[in-house]
C-alpha atoms as one frame of an Amber mdcrd trajectory, in Angstrom:
protein
  98.880-167.902  48.662  98.467-164.843  46.418 100.186-166.604  43.533  97.929
-169.665  43.871  94.823-167.462  44.035  95.958-165.513  40.976  96.432-168.739
  39.052  93.039-170.030  40.218  91.324-166.809  39.086  92.711-167.153  35.564
  96.123-165.507  35.546  98.704-167.253  33.415 101.867-168.585  35.027 103.944
-165.431  34.437 101.196-163.121  35.714 100.623-165.283  38.787 104.341-165.372
  39.563 104.616-161.581  39.156 101.628-161.069  41.436 103.087-163.424  44.032
 106.361-161.512  44.049 104.644-158.118  44.162 102.363-159.282  46.984 105.350
-159.702  49.287 105.675-155.902  49.305 102.016-155.102  50.034 102.687-153.857
  53.584 106.031-152.151  52.946 104.486-148.845  54.028 104.293-150.189  57.586
 107.991-149.371  57.953 106.764-145.835  58.696 104.189-146.954  61.280 105.537
-146.728  64.849 106.145-150.055  66.605 103.850-148.938  69.430 100.980-149.004
  66.937 102.036-152.177  65.120 102.359-154.135  68.379  99.331-152.648  70.113
  97.543-155.422  72.024  94.125-153.806  71.788  91.914-151.761  69.543  93.716
-148.759  68.081  92.695-145.261  69.143  91.239-143.178  66.286  94.476-141.218
  65.803  96.507-144.445  65.776  94.112-145.954  63.236  94.583-142.940  60.948
  98.362-143.468  61.087  97.962-147.199  60.380  95.724-146.546  57.369  98.402
-144.340  55.815 100.695-147.357  55.304  98.952-147.963  51.977  99.842-144.504
  50.680 103.366-144.610  52.115 104.023-148.005  50.551 102.708-146.989  47.139
 104.717-143.773  47.260 107.911-145.653  48.080 107.387-148.312  45.408 106.337
-145.885  42.677 109.813-144.388  42.756 111.380-147.644  41.594 111.275-148.906
  38.020 109.567-152.259  37.555 107.332-152.020  40.623 104.081-150.870  38.985
 102.112-153.948  40.059 103.518-153.816  43.594 102.600-150.115  43.754  98.960
-150.846  42.832  98.781-153.672  45.367 100.380-151.642  48.172  97.935-148.793
  47.638  94.749-150.811  47.122  94.987-153.954  49.270  92.695-152.437  51.929
  89.998-151.378  49.481  86.760-153.286  50.010  84.525-154.721  47.320  81.614
-152.648  48.707  83.600-149.389  48.629  84.036-149.049  52.400  87.819-149.542
  52.336  90.759-147.186  52.141  92.626-145.131  51.013  90.489-144.265  47.966
  87.097-145.838  48.697  87.205-147.846  45.464  84.602-150.547  44.906  84.070
-153.579  42.708  85.938-153.678  39.432  87.498-150.249  40.100  89.863-152.024
  42.518  92.885-153.469  40.709  92.311-157.227  40.319  95.748-158.005  41.767
  94.861-156.056  44.907  91.618-158.028  45.357  93.652-161.236  45.232  96.138
-159.956  47.805  93.283-158.730  50.021  91.951-162.280  50.350  95.408-163.822
  50.785  96.330-161.215  53.406  93.081-161.693  55.334  93.528-165.469  55.337
  97.111-165.101  56.542  96.116-162.631  59.272  93.284-164.846  60.500  95.376
-168.016  60.645  98.325-166.507  62.528  98.533-165.125  66.050  98.440-161.354
  66.349  99.289-159.193  69.377  95.562-158.525  69.826  94.105-162.027  69.207
  94.871-165.716  68.771  94.862-167.377  65.369  91.794-169.046  63.912  91.730
-172.472  62.332  91.811-172.700  58.555  88.148-173.775  58.577  87.166-170.733
  60.656  89.129-168.381  58.419  87.552-169.780  55.245  84.054-169.407  56.740
  84.770-165.817  57.778  86.092-164.880  54.346  83.117-166.544  52.613  80.777
-164.597  54.910  82.284-161.332  53.645  82.349-162.173  49.918  80.753-159.337
  47.979  81.201-156.959  50.913  84.854-156.926  51.891  86.149-159.354  49.270
  85.881-159.914  45.522  83.445-162.857  45.240  85.424-164.445  42.380  88.586
-164.511  44.493  86.684-165.995  47.439  85.330-168.712  45.142  88.906-169.421
  44.023  89.970-169.723  47.671  87.135-172.168  48.316  88.123-174.284  45.312
  91.740-174.473  46.493  90.527-175.360  49.987  88.176-178.121  48.844  90.914
-179.606  46.658  93.346-179.449  49.625  95.615-177.180  47.597  95.950-174.226
  49.952  99.646-173.329  49.983  99.945-173.174  53.778 101.825-175.261  56.307
  99.416-174.965  59.232  96.285-176.841  58.235  95.042-177.919  61.657  91.275
-178.049  61.779  90.794-178.219  58.036  89.709-180.601  55.341  93.395-181.453
  54.899  93.368-183.240  58.264  91.033-185.846  56.833  93.265-186.474  53.818
């Protein structure tokens, strides 16, 4: 998904491929988050939430120690930044957020919404798209959301679970 979004937002083939590969490592910092937090069926307590938020810093720290992982490091650190500045860990906003991270943010949100989680059932593709569109300009880079919509309307979302979407009609 991240690779397709990168391509749709103007990255050339090599850049899109590199972003797609780096995106796989975006949550690597979660290896330091206790399983009791990762598998929590309900809302996290404030202290648990603080631990969870640190996965961005832990992941970036781990990746920065390895040559050739500069893009993955930026993505790991910044994929929970929000377009409006309300994200973490640095409170970046708008164009201060690395473009690659804004792409992964949308791809990650779509993936999270369309798959079951310990704390909630999955949404349909249609529901996930509507939710992401609703948060364009707040949580998400509007240009990346527009790219997601274009892929969706052309039935080119690179997913295998398209129940409840425009792809059903195709």
